[in-house]
mmCIF file of C-alpha atoms in Angstrom:
data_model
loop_
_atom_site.group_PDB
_atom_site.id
_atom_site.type_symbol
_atom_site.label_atom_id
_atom_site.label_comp_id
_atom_site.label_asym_id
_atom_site.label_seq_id
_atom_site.Cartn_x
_atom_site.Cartn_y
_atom_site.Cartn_z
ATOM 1 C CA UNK R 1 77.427 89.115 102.103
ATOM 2 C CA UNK R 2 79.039 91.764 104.209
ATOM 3 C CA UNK R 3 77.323 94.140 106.677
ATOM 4 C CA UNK R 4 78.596 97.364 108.234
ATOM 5 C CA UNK R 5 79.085 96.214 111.766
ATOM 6 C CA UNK R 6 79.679 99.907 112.744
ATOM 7 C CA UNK R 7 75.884 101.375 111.346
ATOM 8 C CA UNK R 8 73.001 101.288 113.400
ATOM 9 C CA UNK R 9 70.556 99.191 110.848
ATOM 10 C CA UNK R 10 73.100 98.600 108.461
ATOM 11 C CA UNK R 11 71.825 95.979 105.725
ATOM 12 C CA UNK R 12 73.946 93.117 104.354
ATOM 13 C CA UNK R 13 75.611 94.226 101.664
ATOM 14 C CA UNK R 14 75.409 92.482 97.807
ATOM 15 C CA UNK R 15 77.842 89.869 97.251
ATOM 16 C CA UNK R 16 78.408 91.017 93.137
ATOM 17 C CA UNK R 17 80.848 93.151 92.092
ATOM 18 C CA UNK R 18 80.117 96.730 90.830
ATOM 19 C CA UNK R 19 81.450 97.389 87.402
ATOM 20 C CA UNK R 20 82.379 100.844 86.684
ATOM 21 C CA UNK R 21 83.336 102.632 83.512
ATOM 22 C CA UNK R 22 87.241 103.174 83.058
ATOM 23 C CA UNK R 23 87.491 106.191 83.330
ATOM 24 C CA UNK R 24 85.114 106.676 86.862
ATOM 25 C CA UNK R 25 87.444 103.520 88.359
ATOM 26 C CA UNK R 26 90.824 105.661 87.569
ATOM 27 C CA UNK R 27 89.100 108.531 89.220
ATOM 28 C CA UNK R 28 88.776 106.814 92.761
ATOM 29 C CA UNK R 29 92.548 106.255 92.397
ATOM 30 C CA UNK R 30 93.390 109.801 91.404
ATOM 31 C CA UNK R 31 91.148 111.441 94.108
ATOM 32 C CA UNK R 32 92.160 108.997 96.529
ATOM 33 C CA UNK R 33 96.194 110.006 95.714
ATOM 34 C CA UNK R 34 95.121 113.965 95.574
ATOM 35 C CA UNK R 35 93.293 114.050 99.161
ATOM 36 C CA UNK R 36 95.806 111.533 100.491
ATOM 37 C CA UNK R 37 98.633 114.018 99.509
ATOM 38 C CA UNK R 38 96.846 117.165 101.194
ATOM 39 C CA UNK R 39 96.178 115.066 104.262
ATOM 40 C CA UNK R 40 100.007 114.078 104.915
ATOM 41 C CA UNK R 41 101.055 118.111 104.396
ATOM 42 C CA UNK R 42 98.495 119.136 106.389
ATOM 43 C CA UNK R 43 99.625 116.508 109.409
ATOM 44 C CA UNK R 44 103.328 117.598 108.397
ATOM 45 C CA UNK R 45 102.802 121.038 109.327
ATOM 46 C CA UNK R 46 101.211 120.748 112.560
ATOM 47 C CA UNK R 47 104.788 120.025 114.565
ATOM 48 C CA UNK R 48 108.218 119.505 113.629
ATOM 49 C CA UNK R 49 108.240 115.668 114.972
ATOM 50 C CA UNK R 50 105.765 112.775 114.824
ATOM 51 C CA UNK R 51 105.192 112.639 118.321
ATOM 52 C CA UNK R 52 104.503 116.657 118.421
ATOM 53 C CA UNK R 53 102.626 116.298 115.792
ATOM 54 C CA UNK R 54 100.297 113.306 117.619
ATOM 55 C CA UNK R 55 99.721 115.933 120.496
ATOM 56 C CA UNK R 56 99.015 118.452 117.810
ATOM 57 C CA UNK R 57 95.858 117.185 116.107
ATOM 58 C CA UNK R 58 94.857 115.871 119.899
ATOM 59 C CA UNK R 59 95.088 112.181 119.686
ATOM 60 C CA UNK R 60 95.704 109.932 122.410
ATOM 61 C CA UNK R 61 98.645 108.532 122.601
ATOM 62 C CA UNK R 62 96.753 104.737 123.579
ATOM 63 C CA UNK R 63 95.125 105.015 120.081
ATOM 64 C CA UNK R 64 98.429 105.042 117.905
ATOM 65 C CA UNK R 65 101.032 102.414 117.619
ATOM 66 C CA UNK R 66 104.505 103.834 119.571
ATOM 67 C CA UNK R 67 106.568 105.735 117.260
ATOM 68 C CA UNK R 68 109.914 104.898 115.742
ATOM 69 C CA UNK R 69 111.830 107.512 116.482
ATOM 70 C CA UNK R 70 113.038 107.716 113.226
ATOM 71 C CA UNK R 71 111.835 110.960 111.712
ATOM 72 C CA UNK R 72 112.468 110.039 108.430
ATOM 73 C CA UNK R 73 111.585 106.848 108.071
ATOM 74 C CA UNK R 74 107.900 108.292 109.262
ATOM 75 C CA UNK R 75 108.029 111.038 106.589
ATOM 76 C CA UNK R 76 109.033 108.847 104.118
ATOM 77 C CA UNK R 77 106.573 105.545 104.829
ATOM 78 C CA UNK R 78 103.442 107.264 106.129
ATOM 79 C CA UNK R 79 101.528 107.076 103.092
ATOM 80 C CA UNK R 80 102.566 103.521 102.471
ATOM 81 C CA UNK R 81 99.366 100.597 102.671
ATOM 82 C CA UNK R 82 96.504 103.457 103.000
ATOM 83 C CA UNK R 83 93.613 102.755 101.679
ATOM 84 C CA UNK R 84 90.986 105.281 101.075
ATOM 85 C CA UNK R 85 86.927 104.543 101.909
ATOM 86 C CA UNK R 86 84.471 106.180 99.378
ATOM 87 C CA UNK R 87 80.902 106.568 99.258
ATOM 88 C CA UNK R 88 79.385 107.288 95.856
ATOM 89 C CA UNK R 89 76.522 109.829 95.687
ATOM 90 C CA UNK R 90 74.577 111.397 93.075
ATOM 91 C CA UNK R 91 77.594 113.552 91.972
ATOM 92 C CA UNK R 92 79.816 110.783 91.977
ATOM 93 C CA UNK R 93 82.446 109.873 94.548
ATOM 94 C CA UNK R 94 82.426 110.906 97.647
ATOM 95 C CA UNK R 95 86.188 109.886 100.159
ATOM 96 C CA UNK R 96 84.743 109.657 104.126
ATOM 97 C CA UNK R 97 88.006 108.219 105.663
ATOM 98 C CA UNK R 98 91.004 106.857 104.954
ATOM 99 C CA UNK R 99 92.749 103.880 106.499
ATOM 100 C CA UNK R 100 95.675 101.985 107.340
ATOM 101 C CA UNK R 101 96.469 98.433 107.516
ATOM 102 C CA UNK R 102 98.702 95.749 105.614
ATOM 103 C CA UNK R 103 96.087 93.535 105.587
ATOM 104 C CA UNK R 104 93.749 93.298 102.250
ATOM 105 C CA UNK R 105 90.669 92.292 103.696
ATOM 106 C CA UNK R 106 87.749 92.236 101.153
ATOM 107 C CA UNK R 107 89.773 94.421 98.701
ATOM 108 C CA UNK R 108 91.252 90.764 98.024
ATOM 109 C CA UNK R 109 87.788 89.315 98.306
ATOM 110 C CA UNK R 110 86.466 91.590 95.761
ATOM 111 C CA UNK R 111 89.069 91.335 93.156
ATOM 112 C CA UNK R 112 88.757 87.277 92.988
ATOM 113 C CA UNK R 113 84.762 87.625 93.088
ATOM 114 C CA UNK R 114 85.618 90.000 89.891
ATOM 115 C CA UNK R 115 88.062 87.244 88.169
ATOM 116 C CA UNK R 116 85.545 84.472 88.687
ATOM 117 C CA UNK R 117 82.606 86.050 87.487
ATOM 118 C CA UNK R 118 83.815 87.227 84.399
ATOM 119 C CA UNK R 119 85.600 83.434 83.907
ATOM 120 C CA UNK R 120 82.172 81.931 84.600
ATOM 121 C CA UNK R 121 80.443 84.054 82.497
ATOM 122 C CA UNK R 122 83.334 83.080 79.718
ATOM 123 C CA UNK R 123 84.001 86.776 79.292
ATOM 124 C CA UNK R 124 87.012 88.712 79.129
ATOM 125 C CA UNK R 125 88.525 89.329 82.630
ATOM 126 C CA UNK R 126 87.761 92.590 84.022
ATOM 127 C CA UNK R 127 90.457 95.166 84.707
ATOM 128 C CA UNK R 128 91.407 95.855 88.056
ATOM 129 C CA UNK R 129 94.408 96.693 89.987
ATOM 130 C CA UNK R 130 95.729 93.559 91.688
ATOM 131 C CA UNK R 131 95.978 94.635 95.399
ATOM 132 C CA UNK R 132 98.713 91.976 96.323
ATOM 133 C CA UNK R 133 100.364 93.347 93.313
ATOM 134 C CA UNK R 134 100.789 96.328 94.358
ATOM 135 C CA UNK R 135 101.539 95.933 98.128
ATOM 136 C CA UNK R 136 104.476 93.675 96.706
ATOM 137 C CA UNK R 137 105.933 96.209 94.629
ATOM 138 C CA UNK R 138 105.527 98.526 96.711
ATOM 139 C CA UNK R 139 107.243 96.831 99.356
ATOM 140 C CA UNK R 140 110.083 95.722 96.621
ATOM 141 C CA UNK R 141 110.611 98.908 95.974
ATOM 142 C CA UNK R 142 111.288 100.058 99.597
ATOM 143 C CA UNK R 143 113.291 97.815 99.847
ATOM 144 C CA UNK R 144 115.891 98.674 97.414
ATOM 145 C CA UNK R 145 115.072 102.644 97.975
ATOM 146 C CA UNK R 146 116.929 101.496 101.826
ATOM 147 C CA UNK R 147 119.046 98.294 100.721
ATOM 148 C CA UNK R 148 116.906 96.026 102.595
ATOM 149 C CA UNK R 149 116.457 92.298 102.155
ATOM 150 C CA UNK R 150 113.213 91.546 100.827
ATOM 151 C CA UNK R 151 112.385 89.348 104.527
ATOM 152 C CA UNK R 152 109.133 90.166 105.758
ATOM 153 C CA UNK R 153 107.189 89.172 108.825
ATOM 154 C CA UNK R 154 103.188 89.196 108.837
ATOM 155 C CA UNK R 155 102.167 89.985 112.300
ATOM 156 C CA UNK R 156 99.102 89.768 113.790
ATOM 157 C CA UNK R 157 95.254 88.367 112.775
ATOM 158 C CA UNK R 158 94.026 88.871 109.370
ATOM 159 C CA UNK R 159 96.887 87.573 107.323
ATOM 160 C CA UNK R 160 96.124 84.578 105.075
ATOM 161 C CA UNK R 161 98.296 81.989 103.825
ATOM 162 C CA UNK R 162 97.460 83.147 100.062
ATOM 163 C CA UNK R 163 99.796 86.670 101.408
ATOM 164 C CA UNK R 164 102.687 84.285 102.292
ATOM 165 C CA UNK R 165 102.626 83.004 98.980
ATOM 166 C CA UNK R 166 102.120 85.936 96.854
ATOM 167 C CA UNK R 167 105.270 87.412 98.889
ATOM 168 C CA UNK R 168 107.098 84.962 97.889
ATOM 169 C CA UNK R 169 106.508 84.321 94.652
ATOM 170 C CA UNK R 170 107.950 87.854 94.302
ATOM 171 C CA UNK R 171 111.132 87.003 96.031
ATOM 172 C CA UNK R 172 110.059 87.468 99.770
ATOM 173 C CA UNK R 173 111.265 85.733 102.557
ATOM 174 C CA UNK R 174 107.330 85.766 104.384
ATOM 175 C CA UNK R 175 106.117 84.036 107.258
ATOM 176 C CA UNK R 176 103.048 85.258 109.382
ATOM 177 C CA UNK R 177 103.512 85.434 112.668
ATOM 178 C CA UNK R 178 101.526 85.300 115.949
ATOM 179 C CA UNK R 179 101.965 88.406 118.380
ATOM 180 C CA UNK R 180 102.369 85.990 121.474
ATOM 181 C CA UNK R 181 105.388 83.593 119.406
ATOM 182 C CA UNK R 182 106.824 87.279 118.333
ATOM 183 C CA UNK R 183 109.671 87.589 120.846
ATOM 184 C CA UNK R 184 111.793 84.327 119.432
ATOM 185 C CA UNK R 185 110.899 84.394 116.159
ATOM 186 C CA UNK R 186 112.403 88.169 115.482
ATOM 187 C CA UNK R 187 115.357 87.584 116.152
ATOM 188 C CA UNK R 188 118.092 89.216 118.128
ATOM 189 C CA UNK R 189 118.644 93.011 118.608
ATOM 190 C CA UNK R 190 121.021 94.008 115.772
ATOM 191 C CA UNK R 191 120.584 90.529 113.904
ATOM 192 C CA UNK R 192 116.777 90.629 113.106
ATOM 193 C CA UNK R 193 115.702 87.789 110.901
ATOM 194 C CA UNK R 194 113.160 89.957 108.998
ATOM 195 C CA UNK R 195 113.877 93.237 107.704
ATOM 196 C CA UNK R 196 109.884 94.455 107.896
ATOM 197 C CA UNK R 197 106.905 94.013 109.811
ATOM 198 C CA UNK R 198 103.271 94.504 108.187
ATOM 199 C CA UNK R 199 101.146 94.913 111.105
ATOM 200 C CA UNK R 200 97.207 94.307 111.055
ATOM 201 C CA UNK R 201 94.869 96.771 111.965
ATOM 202 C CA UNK R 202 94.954 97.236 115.838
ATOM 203 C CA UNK R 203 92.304 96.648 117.746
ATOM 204 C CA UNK R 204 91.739 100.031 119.439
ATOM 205 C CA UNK R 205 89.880 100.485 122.644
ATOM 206 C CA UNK R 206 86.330 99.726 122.835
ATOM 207 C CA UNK R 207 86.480 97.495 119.464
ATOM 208 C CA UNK R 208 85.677 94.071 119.112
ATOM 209 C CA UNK R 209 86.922 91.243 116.780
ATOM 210 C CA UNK R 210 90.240 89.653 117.247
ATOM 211 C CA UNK R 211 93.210 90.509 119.771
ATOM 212 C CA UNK R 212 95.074 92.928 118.550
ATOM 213 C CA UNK R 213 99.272 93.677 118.075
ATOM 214 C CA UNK R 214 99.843 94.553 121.647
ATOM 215 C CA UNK R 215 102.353 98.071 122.039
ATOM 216 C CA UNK R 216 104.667 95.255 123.525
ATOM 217 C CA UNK R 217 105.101 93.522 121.326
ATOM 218 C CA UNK R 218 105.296 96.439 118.373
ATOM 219 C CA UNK R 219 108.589 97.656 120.931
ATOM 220 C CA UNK R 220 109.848 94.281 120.583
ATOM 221 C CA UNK R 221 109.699 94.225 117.114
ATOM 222 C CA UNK R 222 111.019 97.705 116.754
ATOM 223 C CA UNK R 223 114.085 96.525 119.467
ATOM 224 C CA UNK R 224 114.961 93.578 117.210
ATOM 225 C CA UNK R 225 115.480 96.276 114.264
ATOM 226 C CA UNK R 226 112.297 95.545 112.186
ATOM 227 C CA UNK R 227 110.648 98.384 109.886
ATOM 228 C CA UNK R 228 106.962 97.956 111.094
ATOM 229 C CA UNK R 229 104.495 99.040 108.443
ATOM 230 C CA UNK R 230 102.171 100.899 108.850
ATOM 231 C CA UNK R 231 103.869 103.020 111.300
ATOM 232 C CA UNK R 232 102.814 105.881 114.026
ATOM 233 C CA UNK R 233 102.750 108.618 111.259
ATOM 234 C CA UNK R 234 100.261 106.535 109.033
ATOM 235 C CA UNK R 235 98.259 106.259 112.242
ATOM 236 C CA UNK R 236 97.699 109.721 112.438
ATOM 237 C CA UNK R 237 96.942 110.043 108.383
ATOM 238 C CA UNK R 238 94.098 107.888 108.971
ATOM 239 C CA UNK R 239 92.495 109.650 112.017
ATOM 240 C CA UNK R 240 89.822 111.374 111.000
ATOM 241 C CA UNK R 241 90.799 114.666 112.678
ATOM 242 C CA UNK R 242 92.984 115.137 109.922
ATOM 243 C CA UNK R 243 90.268 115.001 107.476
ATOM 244 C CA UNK R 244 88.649 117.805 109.130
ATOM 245 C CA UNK R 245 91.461 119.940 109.210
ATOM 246 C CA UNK R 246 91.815 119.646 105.015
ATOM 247 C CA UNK R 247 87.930 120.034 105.330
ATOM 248 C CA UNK R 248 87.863 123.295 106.752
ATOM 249 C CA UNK R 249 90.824 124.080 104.379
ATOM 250 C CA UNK R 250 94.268 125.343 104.889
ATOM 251 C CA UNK R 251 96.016 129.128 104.078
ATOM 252 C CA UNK R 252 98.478 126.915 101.637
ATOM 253 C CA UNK R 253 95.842 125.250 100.103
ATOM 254 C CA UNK R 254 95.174 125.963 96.120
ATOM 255 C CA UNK R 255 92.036 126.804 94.800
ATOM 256 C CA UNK R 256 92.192 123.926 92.678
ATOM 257 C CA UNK R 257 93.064 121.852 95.772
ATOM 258 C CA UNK R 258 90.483 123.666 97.586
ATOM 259 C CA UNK R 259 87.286 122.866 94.831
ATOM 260 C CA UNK R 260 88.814 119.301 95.301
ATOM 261 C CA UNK R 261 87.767 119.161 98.684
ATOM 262 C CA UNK R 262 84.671 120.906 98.031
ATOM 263 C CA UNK R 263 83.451 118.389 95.430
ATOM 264 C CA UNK R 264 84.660 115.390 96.992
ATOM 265 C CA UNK R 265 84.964 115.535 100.416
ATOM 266 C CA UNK R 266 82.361 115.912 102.805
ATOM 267 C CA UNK R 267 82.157 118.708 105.142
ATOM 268 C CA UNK R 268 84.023 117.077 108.094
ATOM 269 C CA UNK R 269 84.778 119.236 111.330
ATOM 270 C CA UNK R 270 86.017 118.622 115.025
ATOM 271 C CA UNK R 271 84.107 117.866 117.641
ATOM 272 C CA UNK R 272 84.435 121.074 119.343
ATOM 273 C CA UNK R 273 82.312 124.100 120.287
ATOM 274 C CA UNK R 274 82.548 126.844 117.977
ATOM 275 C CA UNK R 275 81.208 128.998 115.235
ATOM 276 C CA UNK R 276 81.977 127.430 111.877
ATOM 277 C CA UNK R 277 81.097 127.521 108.259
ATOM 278 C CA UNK R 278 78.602 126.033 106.788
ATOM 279 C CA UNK R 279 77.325 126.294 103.210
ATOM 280 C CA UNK R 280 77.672 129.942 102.892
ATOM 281 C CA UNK R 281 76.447 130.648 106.328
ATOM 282 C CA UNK R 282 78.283 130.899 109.842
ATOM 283 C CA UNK R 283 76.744 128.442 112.332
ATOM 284 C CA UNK R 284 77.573 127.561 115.838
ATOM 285 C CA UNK R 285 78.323 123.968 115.579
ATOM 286 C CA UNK R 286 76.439 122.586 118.437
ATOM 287 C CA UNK R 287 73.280 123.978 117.670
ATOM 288 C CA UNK R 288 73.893 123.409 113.822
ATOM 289 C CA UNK R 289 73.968 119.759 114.408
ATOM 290 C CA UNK R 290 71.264 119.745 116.981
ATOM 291 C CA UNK R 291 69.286 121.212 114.676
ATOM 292 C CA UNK R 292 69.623 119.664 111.227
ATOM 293 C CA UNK R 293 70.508 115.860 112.689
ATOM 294 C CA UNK R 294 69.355 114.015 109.435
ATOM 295 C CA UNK R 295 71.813 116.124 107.835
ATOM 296 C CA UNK R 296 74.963 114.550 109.876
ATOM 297 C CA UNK R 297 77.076 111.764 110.808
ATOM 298 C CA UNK R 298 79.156 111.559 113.659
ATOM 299 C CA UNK R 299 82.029 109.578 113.314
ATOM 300 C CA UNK R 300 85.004 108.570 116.705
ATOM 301 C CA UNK R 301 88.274 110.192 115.346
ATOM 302 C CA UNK R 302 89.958 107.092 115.536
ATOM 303 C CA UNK R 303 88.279 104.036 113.304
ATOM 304 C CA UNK R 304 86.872 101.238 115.833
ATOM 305 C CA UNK R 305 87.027 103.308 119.043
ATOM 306 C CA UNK R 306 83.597 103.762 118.967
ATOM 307 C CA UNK R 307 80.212 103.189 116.536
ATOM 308 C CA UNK R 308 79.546 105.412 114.277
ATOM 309 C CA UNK R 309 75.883 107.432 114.849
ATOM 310 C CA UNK R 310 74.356 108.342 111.373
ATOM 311 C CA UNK R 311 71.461 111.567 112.621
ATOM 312 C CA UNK R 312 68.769 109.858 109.774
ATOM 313 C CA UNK R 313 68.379 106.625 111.453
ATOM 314 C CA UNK R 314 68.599 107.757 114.788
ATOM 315 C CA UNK R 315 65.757 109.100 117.109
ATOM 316 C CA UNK R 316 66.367 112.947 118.452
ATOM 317 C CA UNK R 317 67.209 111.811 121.927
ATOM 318 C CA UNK R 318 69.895 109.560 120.706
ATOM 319 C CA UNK R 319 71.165 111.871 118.983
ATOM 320 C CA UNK R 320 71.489 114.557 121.388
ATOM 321 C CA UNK R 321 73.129 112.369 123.755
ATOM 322 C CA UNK R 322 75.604 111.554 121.185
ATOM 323 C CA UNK R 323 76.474 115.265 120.067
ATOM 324 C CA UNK R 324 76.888 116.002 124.196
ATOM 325 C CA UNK R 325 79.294 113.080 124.576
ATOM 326 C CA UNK R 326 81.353 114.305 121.050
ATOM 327 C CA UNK R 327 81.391 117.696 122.131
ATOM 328 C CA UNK R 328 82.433 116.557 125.991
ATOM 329 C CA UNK R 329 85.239 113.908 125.122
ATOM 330 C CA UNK R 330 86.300 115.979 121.685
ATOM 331 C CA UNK R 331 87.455 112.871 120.600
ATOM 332 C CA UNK R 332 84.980 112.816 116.976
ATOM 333 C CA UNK R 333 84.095 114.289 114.230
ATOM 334 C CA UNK R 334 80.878 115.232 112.491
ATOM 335 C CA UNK R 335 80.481 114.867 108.791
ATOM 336 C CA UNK R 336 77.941 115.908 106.801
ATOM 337 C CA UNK R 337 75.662 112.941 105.213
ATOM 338 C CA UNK R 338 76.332 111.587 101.935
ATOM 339 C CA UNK R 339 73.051 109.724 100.367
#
């Protein structure tokens, strides 16, 4: 079973998979794509360059991997490996961040629990997308978008040897690599043995778990000529300040795009002092949360810098403290509480 490390009280989680009708699984994926998509403009039109752009939403610098300094290899690869995390409500699917990381983690683990139920229970196998699938094609597919040899270097903790040999049974070169054996097995500037680098998640500051891909050793991959996936742009996708800004909706936004976000994302909104909106009304945001604390979540911008501090399971106290320190280091963001 997996727990939430993150949630004060969180309970294991079941081990079984969830079956859902055909139709409601497609819809994560479609929602997922839609949000995703108003997300990356909405990050696109803060600055002219990625590393404006960082300053823009007001993220810290020590939170992102470096950047490229290719502009259009950002653009064009930020919304490669993002993943999207929903909660499902009453009214159905609800999308409270989005991530990035080449790693699989228990999207793998719950696609082979999937297989081998439905093989033990001598029943057709279940449908489901094949998430090493798709990170191959996908990856294929850059590759011959940029004429790139399909060489790819796994770096960092989380990578098993079951990616290694689902790479390569598509027609990868794939080896995982350590961060502290990185600088010798790259390669030499301008002769790189791999031609891309799928990072795993970082460990940002304050997180625990396993050491993370130092910046120095992201700048040495970058200096040997490696594409490093995900990169600084898809950093910035995933912090949750850009939720908030699609939240509190956009003058280019559609009204169709706009009852998207109504219906199924949560009311999300900076950590900063302010009136704001807030179903129908105009509230200052302080005293709004303050107020109605079983209503909220509070959530660190960037995933793993900090726990997350749900108003329901937390005494008043607790949560004042917490709303003080969001509003103080305005580095969070409050989201209303999906059930």
């Amino acid at each position: 079973m997996r727990a939430a490390p993150d949630r004060p009280g969180a309970r294991p989680l079941p081990a079984g998979r969830l079956v859902l009708p055909r139709h409601s699984y497609d819809e994560l994926f479609e929602v997922a794509a839609k949000l995703l998509a108003l997300v990356r403009r909405a990050v696109l039109s803060l600055a002219p360059t990625w590393p404006e752009r960082l300053v823009a939403l007001g993220a810290d610098p020590a939170d992102h991997l470096p950047p490229t300094g290719l502009e259009s290899t950002e653009t064009d690869c930020c919304t490669m490996l993002a993943g999207a995390d929903f909660v499902v409500g009453e009214s159905g699917p609800w999308l409270v961040a989005l991530d990035t990381s080449a790693t699989l983690g228990s999207v793998r683990g719950g696609a082979v629990l999937a297989s081998a139920d439905g093989l033990e229970r001598g029943q057709e196998v279940l449908f489901g997308y094949d998430p090493r699938a798709v990170r191959a094609d996908a990856l294929a597919e850059l590759c011959a978008r940029r004429g790139l040899p399909r060489a790819v270097a796994l770096i960092g903790p989380g990578f098993h040897a079951d990616d290694v040999h689902d790479l390569r049974q598509r027609g990868f070169t794939a080896d995982v690599l350590r961060p502290g054996g990185l600088p010798g097995a790259l390669g030499r500037p301008g002769s790189p043995r791999y031609a891309m680098g799928l990072l795993s998640s970082a460990r940002q500051r304050g997180r625990t778990g396993p050491a993370p891909v130092h910046p120095a050793a992201v700048r040495d991959a970058q200096r040997a000529g490696l594409l490093l996936l995900p990169t600084l742009s898809g950093g910035l996708l995933a912090d949750r300040r850009a939720l908030a800004l699609v939240s509190e909706g956009l003058p280019w936004m559609t009204r169709a795009e706009q009852a998207l976000v109504e219906r199924r994302l949560p009311w999300t909104r900076l950590s900063l002092a302010g009136r704001t909106q807030w179903h129908g009304t105009e509230q200052e945001l302080p005293g709004l949360l303050l107020a109605q604390r079983e209503r909220f979540v509070l959530k660190r911008a960037v995933a793993g810098a900090g726990p997350l501090v749900a108003g329901h399971e937390t005494d008043e106290h607790t949560w004042t403290a917490a709303v003080l320190r969001a509003f103080r280091d305005t580095d969070s963001v409050v989201q209303e509480y999906v059930p």
